[in-house]
């Protein structure tokens, strides 16, 4: 793909928009960001906080430890962290710098402030509305459709900023419909490495660091360590273990940042860490690794475009299939190998549900990476799933389209039931 091609510039921009740093699980951090922004607009610490959240936000914040809070967990904790220590200009690193005094202040705030949480259904999956009040003064901030997309700022009932929310469109972002598998591979093979060096290099550094911490520390269910203990340390196991360990760390309070993909740190680690491990094993060299990661990241984004940011369809499945694509590329695979790897992987593990962010995400990641590796090795051995085998259809982009339909439309009611199971009838 030539630099003057419109898609070339779009693909570079998509990577820059998606591969950004985040501290902790991204839904609680988005909530902390909204709360920090509302505090900034209010101009003082509130004594009353009202949080409105869509079901998928409630699901993904409920069980996660918020980083830099001394292991506080849940929606009020995320809001309190943003209010007390948040720096809204840092967006998804809004609570990256927190003092011990601020942590104590958060705990006091949670004890003494009036904080309420309610389920809201405005017809979109990703919706956060935070209203903070002090005396007669109030401030409201709304984030919709993706993690940093502030669409409303109000002060004392006066609208300071507003963008119309038209369904689940991601206004302001580069058009993801430009993505397709052939062009993604063409771009990965021809991109000037300097055009992606910053975003890909940062992903390698950040995600490797948190995965290594996950293996050293005691986080969640320690899935990475369990895998290595259970299966040894061959490359297939290491690829799964690194991604799982990174997830366990970030789900359970590790204060290292990750580079996300499609709004998710888990997806960012799943589509990168297995590829990094395979590149080390194969002595692929820096350029080949950068191209493989460019491929895997864009393949993950391509799959998630049809599904949406939040769904009952586990995003690790998409990222695991994308990792398989990157691994196939490192082994010298061309379009046929990569396309069949993705289709095979999706046929194996589509159907894993997202029941919120928590420790079991790491195990789902391991299963998804395993499917990506198996998907590649199936094709290498002359085996594949064919059109008509369930949701598999002719052509990789067409199969990805089916996955989007399954995740967005087919699992809509599944998402409602999962939320109901997790948080009760009051959030239905």
Tab-separated table of C-alpha atoms in Angstrom:
chain	number	residue	atom	x	y	z
A	1	UNK	CA	0.000	0.000	0.000
A	2	UNK	CA	1.509	3.333	-1.073
A	3	UNK	CA	1.759	6.289	1.285
A	4	UNK	CA	-0.373	8.486	-0.949
A	5	UNK	CA	-3.194	5.939	-0.772
A	6	UNK	CA	-6.089	7.314	1.338
A	7	UNK	CA	-6.301	4.028	3.216
A	8	UNK	CA	-2.620	4.210	4.186
A	9	UNK	CA	-3.156	7.421	6.152
A	10	UNK	CA	-6.407	6.095	7.615
A	11	UNK	CA	-4.780	2.875	8.822
A	12	UNK	CA	-1.950	4.792	10.501
A	13	UNK	CA	-4.502	7.054	12.172
A	14	UNK	CA	-6.655	4.129	13.336
A	15	UNK	CA	-3.628	2.641	15.091
A	16	UNK	CA	-2.891	5.989	16.751
A	17	UNK	CA	-6.510	6.322	17.900
A	18	UNK	CA	-6.776	2.791	19.265
A	19	UNK	CA	-3.320	1.978	20.676
A	20	UNK	CA	-3.321	4.419	23.572
A	21	UNK	CA	-2.165	3.945	27.173
A	22	UNK	CA	-4.634	3.233	29.955
A	23	UNK	CA	-4.179	2.669	33.666
A	24	UNK	CA	-6.343	-0.195	34.855
A	25	UNK	CA	-9.499	-1.661	33.338
A	26	UNK	CA	-10.823	0.873	30.844
A	27	UNK	CA	-14.491	1.079	31.925
A	28	UNK	CA	-13.756	2.112	35.547
A	29	UNK	CA	-11.108	4.470	34.201
A	30	UNK	CA	-13.635	6.046	31.815
A	31	UNK	CA	-15.903	6.533	34.833
A	32	UNK	CA	-13.032	8.088	36.797
A	33	UNK	CA	-12.352	10.352	33.805
A	34	UNK	CA	-15.970	11.549	33.723
A	35	UNK	CA	-15.936	12.130	37.476
A	36	UNK	CA	-12.636	14.023	37.318
A	37	UNK	CA	-13.941	16.229	34.515
A	38	UNK	CA	-17.139	16.964	36.439
A	39	UNK	CA	-15.083	17.892	39.516
A	40	UNK	CA	-13.000	20.244	37.350
A	41	UNK	CA	-16.153	21.907	36.002
A	42	UNK	CA	-17.730	22.131	39.478
A	43	UNK	CA	-14.560	23.736	40.826
A	44	UNK	CA	-14.715	22.090	44.250
A	45	UNK	CA	-15.113	18.710	45.896
A	46	UNK	CA	-18.767	17.629	45.763
A	47	UNK	CA	-20.750	16.232	48.647
A	48	UNK	CA	-23.280	14.469	46.416
A	49	UNK	CA	-22.493	12.289	43.381
A	50	UNK	CA	-25.094	10.722	41.113
A	51	UNK	CA	-23.826	8.159	38.591
A	52	UNK	CA	-25.926	6.922	35.703
A	53	UNK	CA	-24.502	3.981	33.783
A	54	UNK	CA	-25.636	1.636	31.036
A	55	UNK	CA	-25.821	-2.044	31.880
A	56	UNK	CA	-22.588	-2.931	30.120
A	57	UNK	CA	-20.713	-0.255	32.076
A	58	UNK	CA	-22.154	-1.576	35.346
A	59	UNK	CA	-21.142	-5.107	34.312
A	60	UNK	CA	-17.565	-4.111	33.517
A	61	UNK	CA	-16.937	-1.937	36.568
A	62	UNK	CA	-18.651	-3.958	39.294
A	63	UNK	CA	-15.905	-6.487	40.053
A	64	UNK	CA	-12.679	-4.724	39.117
A	65	UNK	CA	-10.082	-3.291	41.486
A	66	UNK	CA	-9.398	0.356	40.641
A	67	UNK	CA	-5.622	0.987	40.459
A	68	UNK	CA	-3.930	3.429	42.818
A	69	UNK	CA	-6.736	3.141	45.391
A	70	UNK	CA	-5.356	0.537	47.816
A	71	UNK	CA	-7.588	-2.135	46.241
A	72	UNK	CA	-10.900	-0.282	46.282
A	73	UNK	CA	-13.402	-1.911	43.941
A	74	UNK	CA	-16.496	-0.937	41.967
A	75	UNK	CA	-18.413	2.052	40.621
A	76	UNK	CA	-18.328	4.419	43.645
A	77	UNK	CA	-14.599	3.747	44.068
A	78	UNK	CA	-13.869	4.612	40.434
A	79	UNK	CA	-15.810	7.862	40.747
A	80	UNK	CA	-14.142	8.736	44.053
A	81	UNK	CA	-10.687	8.156	42.558
A	82	UNK	CA	-11.460	10.533	39.695
A	83	UNK	CA	-12.933	13.180	41.989
A	84	UNK	CA	-10.119	13.152	44.539
A	85	UNK	CA	-7.033	12.442	42.435
A	86	UNK	CA	-8.054	12.640	38.799
A	87	UNK	CA	-6.267	14.720	36.179
A	88	UNK	CA	-8.794	14.859	33.339
A	89	UNK	CA	-6.257	16.123	30.813
A	90	UNK	CA	-4.583	12.689	31.045
A	91	UNK	CA	-7.769	10.924	29.869
A	92	UNK	CA	-7.343	7.140	30.356
A	93	UNK	CA	-4.326	7.731	32.583
A	94	UNK	CA	-6.495	10.020	34.694
A	95	UNK	CA	-5.505	8.353	37.997
A	96	UNK	CA	-1.948	7.344	37.098
A	97	UNK	CA	-0.473	9.623	39.776
A	98	UNK	CA	-2.016	9.279	43.227
A	99	UNK	CA	-0.499	10.036	46.633
A	100	UNK	CA	-1.105	8.071	49.832
A	101	UNK	CA	-2.875	11.114	51.257
A	102	UNK	CA	-5.263	11.092	48.293
A	103	UNK	CA	-5.990	7.396	48.807
A	104	UNK	CA	-6.966	8.120	52.408
A	105	UNK	CA	-9.096	11.020	51.187
A	106	UNK	CA	-10.861	8.675	48.729
A	107	UNK	CA	-11.735	6.291	51.542
A	108	UNK	CA	-13.063	9.150	53.649
A	109	UNK	CA	-15.057	10.469	50.686
A	110	UNK	CA	-16.647	7.061	50.112
A	111	UNK	CA	-17.673	6.959	53.763
A	112	UNK	CA	-19.126	10.458	53.986
A	113	UNK	CA	-20.323	11.598	50.551
A	114	UNK	CA	-23.767	10.774	49.192
A	115	UNK	CA	-22.976	8.553	46.177
A	116	UNK	CA	-25.772	6.893	44.230
A	117	UNK	CA	-25.673	4.632	41.168
A	118	UNK	CA	-28.547	4.030	38.782
A	119	UNK	CA	-29.012	2.021	35.632
A	120	UNK	CA	-29.804	4.130	32.566
A	121	UNK	CA	-31.012	2.967	29.173
A	122	UNK	CA	-30.668	5.614	26.489
A	123	UNK	CA	-30.514	3.044	23.713
A	124	UNK	CA	-26.719	2.814	23.602
A	125	UNK	CA	-24.365	0.244	25.080
A	126	UNK	CA	-21.692	2.624	26.392
A	127	UNK	CA	-23.146	5.427	28.505
A	128	UNK	CA	-21.825	7.190	31.625
A	129	UNK	CA	-23.460	10.260	33.190
A	130	UNK	CA	-21.898	11.778	36.312
A	131	UNK	CA	-23.559	14.657	38.186
A	132	UNK	CA	-21.703	16.203	41.113
A	133	UNK	CA	-23.273	18.697	43.509
A	134	UNK	CA	-21.952	21.027	46.196
A	135	UNK	CA	-24.556	23.199	47.869
A	136	UNK	CA	-26.492	24.963	45.108
A	137	UNK	CA	-23.869	24.294	42.450
A	138	UNK	CA	-23.751	21.247	40.177
A	139	UNK	CA	-21.832	19.862	37.197
A	140	UNK	CA	-22.711	17.051	34.810
A	141	UNK	CA	-20.464	15.181	32.367
A	142	UNK	CA	-21.612	12.477	29.965
A	143	UNK	CA	-19.409	10.027	28.049
A	144	UNK	CA	-21.019	7.981	25.270
A	145	UNK	CA	-20.018	5.259	22.771
A	146	UNK	CA	-16.302	5.154	23.557
A	147	UNK	CA	-14.108	5.734	26.558
A	148	UNK	CA	-12.947	9.332	26.064
A	149	UNK	CA	-15.919	10.657	24.091
A	150	UNK	CA	-17.346	13.442	26.260
A	151	UNK	CA	-20.646	14.482	24.670
A	152	UNK	CA	-22.090	16.751	27.374
A	153	UNK	CA	-20.764	19.210	29.939
A	154	UNK	CA	-23.214	21.200	32.086
A	155	UNK	CA	-22.642	23.670	34.915
A	156	UNK	CA	-25.580	24.740	37.091
A	157	UNK	CA	-28.031	23.627	34.408
A	158	UNK	CA	-26.300	25.574	31.640
A	159	UNK	CA	-24.927	23.548	28.725
A	160	UNK	CA	-21.246	24.375	28.190
A	161	UNK	CA	-20.609	21.703	25.565
A	162	UNK	CA	-22.813	19.212	23.761
A	163	UNK	CA	-22.511	16.781	20.879
A	164	UNK	CA	-25.580	14.996	19.625
A	165	UNK	CA	-25.473	11.243	20.270
A	166	UNK	CA	-26.810	9.501	17.197
A	167	UNK	CA	-27.059	5.849	18.097
A	168	UNK	CA	-23.741	4.082	18.465
A	169	UNK	CA	-21.799	6.053	15.868
A	170	UNK	CA	-18.226	6.891	16.828
A	171	UNK	CA	-18.117	10.465	15.597
A	172	UNK	CA	-14.655	11.976	15.512
A	173	UNK	CA	-12.848	8.708	14.830
A	174	UNK	CA	-11.446	7.498	11.512
A	175	UNK	CA	-13.869	5.359	9.505
A	176	UNK	CA	-13.261	1.739	10.526
A	177	UNK	CA	-15.310	0.437	7.575
A	178	UNK	CA	-12.166	1.037	5.461
A	179	UNK	CA	-10.643	-2.047	7.076
A	180	UNK	CA	-10.556	-5.374	5.236
A	181	UNK	CA	-8.202	-8.325	5.499
A	182	UNK	CA	-6.449	-7.963	2.135
A	183	UNK	CA	-5.701	-4.267	2.667
A	184	UNK	CA	-4.665	-4.846	6.273
A	185	UNK	CA	-2.064	-7.395	5.168
A	186	UNK	CA	-0.914	-5.153	2.313
A	187	UNK	CA	-0.510	-2.275	4.757
A	188	UNK	CA	1.348	-4.407	7.312
A	189	UNK	CA	3.772	-5.636	4.670
A	190	UNK	CA	4.511	-2.227	3.154
A	191	UNK	CA	4.090	0.369	5.912
A	192	UNK	CA	7.080	2.596	6.627
A	193	UNK	CA	8.046	1.321	10.086
A	194	UNK	CA	8.719	4.893	11.217
A	195	UNK	CA	5.007	5.647	10.747
A	196	UNK	CA	4.064	3.033	13.373
A	197	UNK	CA	7.222	2.893	15.469
A	198	UNK	CA	5.921	5.046	18.317
A	199	UNK	CA	2.576	3.285	18.833
A	200	UNK	CA	3.839	-0.266	18.279
A	201	UNK	CA	7.062	0.258	20.240
A	202	UNK	CA	5.110	1.612	23.195
A	203	UNK	CA	2.767	-1.382	23.044
A	204	UNK	CA	5.727	-3.769	23.181
A	205	UNK	CA	7.276	-1.984	26.191
A	206	UNK	CA	4.142	-1.396	28.255
A	207	UNK	CA	2.421	-4.717	27.699
A	208	UNK	CA	5.571	-6.782	28.205
A	209	UNK	CA	6.241	-4.995	31.495
A	210	UNK	CA	2.801	-5.669	32.978
A	211	UNK	CA	2.828	-9.303	31.790
A	212	UNK	CA	6.185	-9.880	33.488
A	213	UNK	CA	4.813	-8.292	36.651
A	214	UNK	CA	1.767	-10.554	36.419
A	215	UNK	CA	3.994	-13.642	36.355
A	216	UNK	CA	6.115	-12.402	39.280
A	217	UNK	CA	3.293	-11.186	41.509
A	218	UNK	CA	0.135	-12.612	43.031
A	219	UNK	CA	-2.772	-11.281	41.000
A	220	UNK	CA	-6.247	-12.719	40.637
A	221	UNK	CA	-6.230	-16.413	39.757
A	222	UNK	CA	-2.616	-16.284	38.485
A	223	UNK	CA	-3.612	-18.020	35.251
A	224	UNK	CA	-0.247	-17.353	33.596
A	225	UNK	CA	1.641	-19.086	36.402
A	226	UNK	CA	-0.858	-21.950	36.462
A	227	UNK	CA	-0.372	-22.519	32.719
A	228	UNK	CA	3.418	-22.629	33.050
A	229	UNK	CA	3.172	-24.994	36.023
A	230	UNK	CA	0.666	-27.209	34.235
A	231	UNK	CA	2.126	-27.355	30.739
A	232	UNK	CA	5.787	-26.289	30.918
A	233	UNK	CA	7.359	-23.314	29.185
A	234	UNK	CA	7.280	-24.137	25.477
A	235	UNK	CA	6.438	-21.273	23.140
A	236	UNK	CA	2.743	-22.132	22.837
A	237	UNK	CA	2.362	-22.045	26.608
A	238	UNK	CA	4.450	-18.889	27.024
A	239	UNK	CA	2.319	-17.082	24.441
A	240	UNK	CA	-0.825	-17.865	26.420
A	241	UNK	CA	0.770	-17.302	29.815
A	242	UNK	CA	2.103	-13.825	29.050
A	243	UNK	CA	-1.262	-12.557	27.818
A	244	UNK	CA	-3.105	-14.148	30.749
A	245	UNK	CA	-0.608	-12.788	33.285
A	246	UNK	CA	-0.955	-9.271	31.938
A	247	UNK	CA	-4.726	-9.525	32.271
A	248	UNK	CA	-4.587	-10.910	35.805
A	249	UNK	CA	-2.333	-8.032	36.834
A	250	UNK	CA	-4.489	-5.255	35.389
A	251	UNK	CA	-7.797	-6.773	36.574
A	252	UNK	CA	-6.478	-6.998	40.093
A	253	UNK	CA	-4.910	-3.679	40.948
A	254	UNK	CA	-1.500	-3.572	39.241
A	255	UNK	CA	-0.492	0.047	38.803
A	256	UNK	CA	1.329	-0.337	35.488
A	257	UNK	CA	-0.266	1.074	32.311
A	258	UNK	CA	-1.185	-1.018	29.267
A	259	UNK	CA	-1.628	-0.169	25.602
A	260	UNK	CA	-5.218	-0.923	24.705
A	261	UNK	CA	-6.927	-2.072	21.516
A	262	UNK	CA	-10.589	-1.386	20.712
A	263	UNK	CA	-10.969	0.327	24.078
A	264	UNK	CA	-9.727	-2.712	26.016
A	265	UNK	CA	-6.457	-3.429	27.757
A	266	UNK	CA	-7.211	-7.154	27.732
A	267	UNK	CA	-7.635	-7.056	23.965
A	268	UNK	CA	-4.503	-4.927	23.595
A	269	UNK	CA	-2.458	-7.502	25.496
A	270	UNK	CA	-4.072	-10.514	23.820
A	271	UNK	CA	-3.307	-9.388	20.276
A	272	UNK	CA	0.253	-8.295	21.127
A	273	UNK	CA	1.944	-10.429	23.791
A	274	UNK	CA	1.631	-13.830	22.052
A	275	UNK	CA	3.039	-12.281	18.862
A	276	UNK	CA	5.944	-10.766	20.804
A	277	UNK	CA	6.729	-14.161	22.370
A	278	UNK	CA	6.680	-15.936	19.010
A	279	UNK	CA	8.908	-13.263	17.463
A	280	UNK	CA	11.486	-13.893	20.204
A	281	UNK	CA	11.280	-17.649	19.676
A	282	UNK	CA	11.659	-17.357	15.903
A	283	UNK	CA	14.341	-14.627	16.043
A	284	UNK	CA	12.124	-12.647	13.688
A	285	UNK	CA	13.883	-9.328	14.206
A	286	UNK	CA	12.424	-5.924	14.963
A	287	UNK	CA	10.984	-5.078	11.556
A	288	UNK	CA	9.147	-8.386	11.175
A	289	UNK	CA	7.737	-8.035	14.705
A	290	UNK	CA	6.512	-4.502	14.031
A	291	UNK	CA	4.783	-5.666	10.868
A	292	UNK	CA	3.234	-8.665	12.640
A	293	UNK	CA	1.904	-6.420	15.424
A	294	UNK	CA	0.571	-3.920	12.897
A	295	UNK	CA	-1.310	-6.818	11.316
A	296	UNK	CA	-2.645	-8.321	14.542
A	297	UNK	CA	-3.795	-4.971	15.948
A	298	UNK	CA	-5.679	-4.011	12.790
A	299	UNK	CA	-7.234	-7.485	12.470
A	300	UNK	CA	-8.517	-7.158	16.061
A	301	UNK	CA	-9.960	-3.689	15.351
A	302	UNK	CA	-11.549	-4.961	12.118
A	303	UNK	CA	-13.382	-7.695	14.014
A	304	UNK	CA	-14.534	-5.398	16.821
A	305	UNK	CA	-15.883	-2.756	14.438
A	306	UNK	CA	-19.007	-4.792	13.729
A	307	UNK	CA	-19.479	-5.942	17.316
A	308	UNK	CA	-19.054	-2.596	19.070
A	309	UNK	CA	-17.017	-1.550	22.096
A	310	UNK	CA	-19.066	-3.495	24.658
A	311	UNK	CA	-21.010	-6.680	24.058
A	312	UNK	CA	-21.855	-10.060	25.557
A	313	UNK	CA	-19.366	-11.426	22.987
A	314	UNK	CA	-15.961	-11.739	24.674
A	315	UNK	CA	-13.505	-9.396	22.958
A	316	UNK	CA	-10.601	-11.702	23.784
A	317	UNK	CA	-11.927	-14.060	21.092
A	318	UNK	CA	-11.309	-11.407	18.420
A	319	UNK	CA	-7.910	-10.537	19.865
A	320	UNK	CA	-6.882	-14.204	20.097
A	321	UNK	CA	-7.777	-14.746	16.435
A	322	UNK	CA	-5.785	-11.595	15.608
A	323	UNK	CA	-2.795	-12.937	17.553
A	324	UNK	CA	-3.081	-16.106	15.472
A	325	UNK	CA	-2.886	-13.945	12.342
A	326	UNK	CA	0.274	-12.260	13.617
A	327	UNK	CA	1.821	-15.621	14.492
A	328	UNK	CA	0.963	-16.991	11.027
A	329	UNK	CA	2.686	-13.949	9.492
A	330	UNK	CA	5.810	-14.488	11.614
A	331	UNK	CA	5.971	-18.040	10.275
A	332	UNK	CA	5.990	-16.697	6.703
A	333	UNK	CA	2.274	-17.067	6.082
A	334	UNK	CA	0.594	-15.066	3.345
A	335	UNK	CA	-3.015	-14.074	2.852
A	336	UNK	CA	-4.409	-17.617	2.648
A	337	UNK	CA	-2.697	-18.776	5.850
A	338	UNK	CA	-3.682	-15.634	7.741
A	339	UNK	CA	-7.292	-15.604	6.542
A	340	UNK	CA	-7.823	-19.280	7.352
A	341	UNK	CA	-6.175	-18.844	10.764
A	342	UNK	CA	-8.686	-16.133	11.673
A	343	UNK	CA	-11.702	-18.082	10.381
A	344	UNK	CA	-10.608	-21.274	12.139
A	345	UNK	CA	-10.039	-19.472	15.442
A	346	UNK	CA	-13.418	-17.738	15.296
A	347	UNK	CA	-15.133	-21.040	14.549
A	348	UNK	CA	-13.524	-22.590	17.641
A	349	UNK	CA	-14.227	-20.060	20.398
A	350	UNK	CA	-16.996	-17.690	19.265
A	351	UNK	CA	-19.633	-17.964	21.951
A	352	UNK	CA	-17.472	-17.193	24.986
A	353	UNK	CA	-19.524	-14.615	26.856
A	354	UNK	CA	-18.372	-11.396	28.459
A	355	UNK	CA	-19.683	-11.373	32.018
A	356	UNK	CA	-17.761	-8.316	33.074
A	357	UNK	CA	-14.149	-7.523	33.808
A	358	UNK	CA	-12.614	-9.725	36.505
A	359	UNK	CA	-10.073	-12.490	37.116
A	360	UNK	CA	-11.636	-15.067	34.783
A	361	UNK	CA	-10.852	-12.788	31.808
A	362	UNK	CA	-7.295	-14.144	31.964
A	363	UNK	CA	-8.481	-17.728	31.467
A	364	UNK	CA	-10.706	-16.698	28.553
A	365	UNK	CA	-7.702	-14.955	27.018
A	366	UNK	CA	-5.644	-18.151	27.302
A	367	UNK	CA	-8.393	-20.115	25.553
A	368	UNK	CA	-8.651	-17.524	22.794
A	369	UNK	CA	-4.897	-17.449	22.163
A	370	UNK	CA	-4.913	-21.250	22.076
A	371	UNK	CA	-7.640	-21.078	19.416
A	372	UNK	CA	-5.559	-18.650	17.367
A	373	UNK	CA	-2.532	-20.948	17.508
A	374	UNK	CA	-4.653	-24.011	16.741
A	375	UNK	CA	-6.322	-22.156	13.874
A	376	UNK	CA	-2.937	-21.573	12.256
A	377	UNK	CA	-1.686	-25.104	12.840
A	378	UNK	CA	-4.890	-26.556	11.419
A	379	UNK	CA	-4.238	-24.794	8.132
A	380	UNK	CA	-0.581	-25.810	8.189
A	381	UNK	CA	-1.737	-29.435	8.480
A	382	UNK	CA	-4.172	-29.056	5.589
A	383	UNK	CA	-7.265	-28.759	7.799
A	384	UNK	CA	-9.858	-26.004	7.932
A	385	UNK	CA	-13.483	-25.199	8.632
A	386	UNK	CA	-15.608	-24.605	5.550
A	387	UNK	CA	-18.415	-22.264	4.535
A	388	UNK	CA	-21.633	-23.602	5.960
A	389	UNK	CA	-19.966	-24.931	9.112
A	390	UNK	CA	-22.105	-22.999	11.574
A	391	UNK	CA	-21.368	-19.273	11.411
A	392	UNK	CA	-18.443	-19.758	9.019
A	393	UNK	CA	-19.167	-18.496	5.512
A	394	UNK	CA	-17.178	-18.056	2.297
A	395	UNK	CA	-14.491	-15.398	2.770
A	396	UNK	CA	-12.784	-14.138	5.907
A	397	UNK	CA	-14.349	-10.652	5.787
A	398	UNK	CA	-17.782	-12.206	5.353
A	399	UNK	CA	-17.189	-14.496	8.352
A	400	UNK	CA	-16.046	-11.476	10.371
A	401	UNK	CA	-19.275	-9.760	9.314
A	402	UNK	CA	-21.227	-12.722	10.712
A	403	UNK	CA	-19.311	-12.403	13.978
A	404	UNK	CA	-20.283	-8.722	14.151
A	405	UNK	CA	-23.926	-9.642	13.669
A	406	UNK	CA	-23.712	-12.368	16.313
A	407	UNK	CA	-21.966	-10.138	18.850
A	408	UNK	CA	-24.011	-6.981	18.342
A	409	UNK	CA	-27.495	-8.225	17.508
A	410	UNK	CA	-27.649	-11.914	18.367
A	411	UNK	CA	-26.211	-11.504	21.868
A	412	UNK	CA	-28.135	-8.362	22.817
A	413	UNK	CA	-30.580	-10.277	25.017
A	414	UNK	CA	-27.729	-12.393	26.369
A	415	UNK	CA	-26.118	-9.184	27.578
A	416	UNK	CA	-29.336	-8.161	29.343
A	417	UNK	CA	-29.528	-11.522	31.103
A	418	UNK	CA	-25.867	-11.438	32.134
A	419	UNK	CA	-26.296	-7.963	33.614
A	420	UNK	CA	-29.465	-9.077	35.381
A	421	UNK	CA	-27.668	-12.085	36.874
A	422	UNK	CA	-24.760	-9.942	38.009
A	423	UNK	CA	-26.517	-6.912	39.437
A	424	UNK	CA	-30.155	-7.893	39.963
A	425	UNK	CA	-33.555	-6.962	38.618
A	426	UNK	CA	-33.042	-3.305	39.412
A	427	UNK	CA	-30.653	-2.929	36.509
A	428	UNK	CA	-32.793	-4.593	33.852
